[in-house]
Structures are given as structure tokens and as C-alpha cells.
Amino acid sequence: MTIDLTRRTLLHLAGVSSLSAAAAAAARAEGAAGGSGPTFASQTPMRIGMVTLRVRNLDLVADFYRDAIGLTVMQRTPTGARLGAGGVPLLDLSRRPNAATEPRNAAGLYHTAFLMPTRKDLARWLVHAATSKVQLSGFADHRVSESVYLDDPEGNGIEVYADRAPDLWKWDGATVAMATDPLDFDNLLALTNPRVSNYAGAPEGLRIGHMHLRVGDLDQADRFYGGTIGFDPTRKRTGAAFLSSGRYHHHLGINVWQSAGAGWRDDAATGLAWFSLEIAAPEILEAQEQRLRQAGAPAAAISNGIETADPWGTKVRLIKV
């Protein structure tokens, strides 16, 4: 199938009339913010593993991640589905047909960010999204990365992005320079044929590069994800903060733009059930367990790791790999 993938087409899919409006939409989504294998984001001492979502319509949501993002369905039952890329599980969907919809002002998921191995992969996916008429919500150049934003059919936020080479990131001490600038479509799409979709599915090296969460209080979230879990702060802005391991620009975004003052989450509602952090060394996991217990946070033993929860009930699994 061919498509006239002009700038006008992409802006139409995002429901905006200009590049600046698309960047503004991306700013609302993110905050103003290599090769074919896993990228730098997945080679740090801690990195994002997989995500589990509670969904009402399992078939609709599973088909979306298969068809729109290109994930492979690795397992499917009447009550759940597991999807991934390159044989690596990335997303579990748990069927909850009678679940209430989690409100936007609750703590929980802001978006799951799928990291393409290369810019060319992002360009090929963008042509695929346009060909498939996937509804988009924003585009941005964040200086460290280039990003496209959208939602799944139940309103769970998604980012699809590609990193620039780490040696191009600008650091001032422990702070990395990021912004929300207009995405240069012409430059990106020059990497592929914009008139023909040749995206057969997610590339083998696709991973979840970062998670972005809604929280009730930034300082409290920073104490948990920074002081207790052990992420390092990389950037702050009004209402949001970004943290990482191993000098990645961010494995975790946290914000209070919609959720300031939020209380404990309803774990029977739709949305994020849990996400995992892969821990590269046993001593890191041991130190995390000690800090969790000292902080009075949950620290339940699970297979090859620990399950805890942030101050709003978002569950985090710390898994030794």
C-alpha cells in the first residue's frame, strides 16, 4: 500500500495544524521537556523490563499493540496476552472486563515509551502508522531523542521514540539538556521510502526505554524512586522530574500535571498494574531491599527478585537478570 506521506498528512493524523502545535502536544505528553540490538538504555545497571496493564477489552488492546506498534503476540488466553519483540516479553495485558476506568487525575501511567533501535526504524514505523491511519497525538525533538506520541484504545499513553547517540547528549554535571522542539519530518523520513510501508513488525531490538508516571507529589516520588530505588536525577522542570541509571537521559519520568495530591490507586481499575526494573548485579538488588525495609516500603519476595510499591500503590518489580 502506498501513501502520500506529506507533512500535512502527519499533522492531520495528530489533529494539529502546524509543527509548533505538534511540539506543544508533545510537550503535554512528555513535559517540555546505534545498531539493531538493544540500545544504551538497556545496558545500564538498572533498566525498564516489562509492563503489565489491566484492560477491559483484551482483544481490542492486544490487536492494537500488535498492529499499530508491531509487537509479536507471544501468548494469548481468554484472560490475558503477552507481547514482545525479538523473543523478549515487553507487555502483559490482563483482562478485567468489569474494571472501572482509572481517572486521569489519579496516580499511575502517563505513558509507556517504546524505544526503537535506530532512527531509521522510527522512520519506518512512522510510515507504517500513517499508512495504517493510527491516530497520533504529538511529535517532538527532545534533543536527546525524537518522539511520536499516541494512546492505545483504552487511553493508556504511548511514546515511540529513537535516541540520538549518547555522545551527542549535552550534560551540565548531572543534568542533561532536553527540550521539546518541532520534529524535523523531512530529515527523519529521508531515511526510508515515505510512500511505501515496509515495517513488517517491531525490530528485534525494540525495548521499553522509559516509563513516565503520574504521581501525587514530586518530592515524595523522588525520595522513593531516587533515594530508595536508586535512580539518579537527570533533569527537573515545573511539575516534573526525570531519573535514570548509568547516565541515560531518563529511564523514569514523574509528573504531577494532572495528579497533584492524588491518593492511593484503585488496583481494581484499568491502567498500569506493575512494571519491572531489570537489575544487573545482585549487590544492587540487595541494597535496594535494605533501603526498602528501612523506609518501611513493601518488599515482598518474588521469583528472582522483589516486588514493592511506590507511595501511590504503583507496583514495581525489581528483577535480577
Coordinates of N, CA and C in Angstrom, one line a residue, residues 21-125:
A21 N 2.3 23.3 16.8 CA 1.2 22.8 17.6 C 1.5 21.3 18.0
A22 N 2.2 20.6 17.0 CA 2.5 19.2 17.3 C 3.6 19.1 18.4
A23 N 4.5 20.1 18.4 CA 5.5 20.1 19.5 C 4.8 20.4 20.8
A24 N 3.8 21.3 20.8 CA 3.1 21.7 22.0 C 2.4 20.4 22.6
A25 N 1.8 19.6 21.7 CA 1.1 18.4 22.1 C 2.1 17.5 22.7
A26 N 3.3 17.4 22.1 CA 4.3 16.5 22.7 C 4.8 17.0 24.0
A27 N 4.8 18.3 24.2 CA 5.2 18.9 25.5 C 4.2 18.5 26.5
R28 N 3.0 18.4 26.2 CA 2.0 18.0 27.1 C 2.1 16.5 27.5
A29 N 2.6 15.8 26.5 CA 2.8 14.3 26.7 C 4.1 14.0 27.4
E30 N 5.2 14.7 27.2 CA 6.5 14.4 27.7 C 6.9 15.4 28.8
G31 N 6.4 16.6 28.7 CA 7.0 17.7 29.5 C 8.1 18.3 28.7
A32 N 8.0 19.7 28.7 CA 9.0 20.4 27.8 C 10.3 19.8 28.1
A33 N 9.8 19.8 28.0 CA 10.8 18.9 28.5 C 12.2 19.4 28.4
G34 N 22.6 3.8 16.5 CA 23.2 2.6 17.0 C 23.1 1.4 16.0
G35 N 22.6 0.4 16.6 CA 22.5 -0.8 15.8 C 21.2 -1.4 15.9
S36 N 21.1 -2.7 15.5 CA 19.8 -3.4 15.6 C 19.5 -4.0 16.9
G37 N 20.4 -4.1 17.8 CA 20.2 -4.7 19.1 C 19.8 -3.7 20.1
P38 N 19.6 -4.2 21.4 CA 19.2 -3.2 22.4 C 20.1 -2.1 22.6
T39 N 19.6 -0.9 22.8 CA 20.4 0.3 22.9 C 21.0 0.6 24.2
F40 N 21.6 1.7 24.4 CA 22.3 2.1 25.6 C 21.3 2.1 26.8
A41 N 20.0 2.4 26.6 CA 19.1 2.4 27.6 C 18.9 1.1 28.3
S42 N 19.2 0.0 27.6 CA 19.0 -1.4 28.1 C 20.3 -2.0 28.5
Q43 N 21.4 -1.2 28.6 CA 22.7 -1.7 29.0 C 23.2 -1.1 30.3
T44 N 22.3 -0.4 31.0 CA 22.7 0.3 32.2 C 22.5 -0.6 33.5
P45 N 23.0 -0.2 34.6 CA 22.8 -1.1 35.8 C 21.4 -1.4 36.2
M46 N 20.5 -0.4 35.9 CA 19.0 -0.6 36.1 C 18.4 -0.2 34.8
R47 N 17.4 -0.9 34.3 CA 16.7 -0.5 33.1 C 15.3 -1.1 33.2
I48 N 14.4 -0.5 32.3 CA 13.0 -1.0 32.3 C 12.9 -2.4 31.7
G49 N 12.1 -3.2 32.3 CA 11.9 -4.6 31.7 C 10.6 -4.7 31.0
M50 N 9.5 -4.9 31.7 CA 8.2 -5.1 31.0 C 7.2 -4.4 31.8
V51 N 6.0 -4.3 31.2 CA 4.8 -3.6 31.8 C 3.6 -4.4 31.7
T52 N 2.8 -4.4 32.8 CA 1.5 -5.1 32.7 C 0.4 -4.0 32.9
L53 N -0.6 -4.1 32.0 CA -1.8 -3.2 32.0 C -3.0 -4.0 32.3
R54 N -3.9 -3.5 33.1 CA -5.3 -4.0 33.2 C -6.1 -3.4 32.2
V55 N -6.8 -4.2 31.4 CA -7.6 -3.7 30.3 C -9.0 -4.3 30.3
R56 N -10.0 -3.6 29.8 CA -11.3 -4.1 29.7 C -11.6 -4.9 28.5
N57 N -11.1 -4.5 27.3 CA -11.3 -5.2 26.1 C -9.9 -5.8 25.6
L58 N -9.7 -7.0 26.0 CA -8.4 -7.6 25.8 C -8.1 -7.7 24.3
D59 N -9.0 -8.2 23.5 CA -8.8 -8.4 22.1 C -8.5 -7.0 21.4
L60 N -9.2 -6.0 21.7 CA -9.0 -4.7 21.1 C -7.7 -4.2 21.4
V61 N -7.3 -4.2 22.6 CA -6.0 -3.6 23.0 C -4.8 -4.5 22.5
A62 N -4.9 -5.8 22.6 CA -3.8 -6.6 22.2 C -3.6 -6.5 20.7
D63 N -4.7 -6.4 19.9 CA -4.6 -6.2 18.5 C -4.0 -4.9 18.1
F64 N -4.3 -3.9 19.0 CA -3.7 -2.5 18.7 C -2.1 -2.6 18.9
Y65 N -1.7 -3.2 20.0 CA -0.2 -3.2 20.1 C 0.4 -4.1 19.1
R66 N -0.3 -5.1 18.6 CA 0.3 -6.0 17.5 C 0.3 -5.2 16.2
D67 N -0.8 -4.6 15.9 CA -0.9 -4.0 14.5 C -0.3 -2.6 14.5
A68 N -0.5 -1.7 15.5 CA -0.1 -0.4 15.4 C 1.4 -0.2 15.8
I69 N 1.8 -0.9 16.9 CA 3.2 -0.8 17.3 C 4.1 -1.9 16.7
G70 N 3.5 -3.1 16.3 CA 4.2 -4.1 15.7 C 4.7 -5.2 16.6
L71 N 4.3 -5.2 17.9 CA 4.7 -6.2 18.8 C 4.2 -7.6 18.4
T72 N 4.9 -8.6 18.7 CA 4.5 -10.0 18.4 C 3.7 -10.6 19.6
V73 N 2.6 -11.2 19.3 CA 1.8 -11.9 20.3 C 2.5 -13.2 20.7
M74 N 3.1 -13.2 21.9 CA 3.8 -14.4 22.3 C 2.9 -15.4 23.0
Q75 N 1.9 -15.0 23.6 CA 1.0 -15.9 24.3 C -0.4 -15.1 24.4
R76 N -1.5 -15.9 24.2 CA -2.8 -15.3 24.3 C -3.8 -16.3 24.9
T77 N -4.5 -15.9 25.9 CA -5.5 -16.8 26.5 C -6.8 -15.9 26.7
P78 N -7.9 -16.5 27.1 CA -9.1 -15.7 27.3 C -8.9 -14.6 28.4
T79 N -7.9 -14.7 29.3 CA -7.8 -13.8 30.3 C -6.6 -12.9 30.2
G80 N -5.7 -13.1 29.2 CA -4.5 -12.2 29.1 C -3.8 -12.5 27.8
A81 N -2.8 -11.6 27.6 CA -2.0 -11.7 26.4 C -0.6 -11.1 26.8
R82 N 0.4 -11.7 26.2 CA 1.8 -11.3 26.4 C 2.4 -11.0 25.0
L83 N 2.9 -9.8 24.9 CA 3.5 -9.3 23.6 C 4.9 -8.9 23.8
G84 N 5.7 -9.0 22.7 CA 7.1 -8.6 22.9 C 7.8 -8.4 21.5
A85 N 9.1 -8.3 21.5 CA 9.9 -8.1 20.3 C 11.2 -8.9 20.4
G86 N 11.6 -9.6 19.3 CA 12.8 -10.3 19.4 C 12.8 -11.4 20.4
G87 N 11.7 -12.0 20.7 CA 11.6 -13.0 21.7 C 11.6 -12.6 23.1
V88 N 11.6 -11.3 23.3 CA 11.7 -10.7 24.7 C 10.3 -10.1 25.1
P89 N 9.7 -10.6 26.1 CA 8.4 -10.1 26.6 C 8.5 -8.7 27.0
L90 N 7.6 -7.8 26.6 CA 7.6 -6.4 26.9 C 6.3 -5.9 27.6
L91 N 5.2 -6.6 27.2 CA 3.9 -6.1 27.6 C 3.0 -7.2 28.0
D92 N 2.4 -7.2 29.2 CA 1.4 -8.2 29.6 C 0.1 -7.4 29.7
L93 N -1.0 -8.0 29.1 CA -2.3 -7.4 29.3 C -3.2 -8.4 30.1
S94 N -3.8 -7.8 31.1 CA -4.7 -8.6 32.0 C -6.1 -8.2 31.8
R95 N -7.0 -9.1 31.4 CA -8.4 -8.8 31.0 C -9.2 -8.6 32.3
R96 N -9.8 -7.4 32.4 CA -10.6 -7.0 33.5 C -11.9 -6.4 32.9
P97 N -12.8 -7.2 32.4 CA -14.0 -6.6 31.6 C -14.9 -5.7 32.5
N98 N -14.9 -5.8 33.8 CA -15.8 -5.0 34.6 C -15.0 -3.9 35.4
A99 N -13.8 -3.7 35.0 CA -13.0 -2.7 35.8 C -13.5 -1.3 35.5
A100 N -13.4 -0.5 36.5 CA -13.7 1.0 36.3 C -12.5 1.6 35.6
T101 N -12.7 2.6 34.8 CA -11.6 3.3 34.1 C -10.9 4.2 35.1
E102 N -9.6 4.0 35.2 CA -8.8 4.9 36.0 C -8.8 6.3 35.6
P103 N -9.2 7.3 36.5 CA -9.3 8.7 36.1 C -7.9 9.3 35.8
R104 N -7.9 10.3 34.9 CA -6.7 11.0 34.5 C -6.0 11.7 35.7
N105 N -6.7 12.0 36.7 CA -6.1 12.7 37.8 C -5.6 11.8 38.9
A106 N -5.7 10.5 38.7 CA -5.1 9.5 39.6 C -3.6 9.3 39.3
A107 N -2.9 8.9 40.3 CA -1.6 8.4 40.1 C -1.6 7.2 39.2
G108 N -0.5 6.9 38.5 CA -0.5 5.8 37.6 C 0.3 6.0 36.3
L109 N -0.1 5.4 35.2 CA 0.7 5.5 34.0 C 0.4 6.8 33.3
Y110 N 1.5 7.5 32.9 CA 1.4 8.6 31.9 C 1.6 8.1 30.5
H111 N 2.8 7.5 30.3 CA 3.0 6.7 29.1 C 4.1 5.7 29.2
T112 N 3.9 4.6 28.4 CA 5.0 3.6 28.2 C 5.8 4.0 26.9
A113 N 7.1 4.1 27.0 CA 7.9 4.6 25.9 C 8.7 3.4 25.2
F114 N 8.3 3.1 24.0 CA 8.9 2.1 23.2 C 10.1 2.7 22.4
L115 N 11.3 2.2 22.7 CA 12.5 2.7 22.1 C 12.9 1.9 20.9
M116 N 12.9 2.5 19.7 CA 13.4 1.9 18.5 C 14.9 1.9 18.5
P117 N 15.5 0.8 17.9 CA 16.9 0.7 17.9 C 17.6 1.8 17.1
T118 N 17.0 2.3 16.1 CA 17.6 3.3 15.2 C 16.6 4.3 14.8
R119 N 17.1 5.5 14.3 CA 16.2 6.5 13.7 C 15.5 5.9 12.4
K120 N 16.2 5.1 11.7 CA 15.5 4.5 10.5 C 14.3 3.6 10.9
D121 N 14.5 2.9 12.0 CA 13.3 2.1 12.5 C 12.2 3.0 12.9
L122 N 12.5 4.2 13.5 CA 11.4 5.1 13.8 C 10.8 5.7 12.6
A123 N 11.6 6.0 11.6 CA 11.0 6.5 10.3 C 10.1 5.5 9.6
R124 N 10.6 4.2 9.6 CA 9.8 3.1 9.0 C 8.5 3.0 9.8
W125 N 8.6 3.0 11.1 CA 7.3 2.9 11.9 C 6.4 4.0 11.6

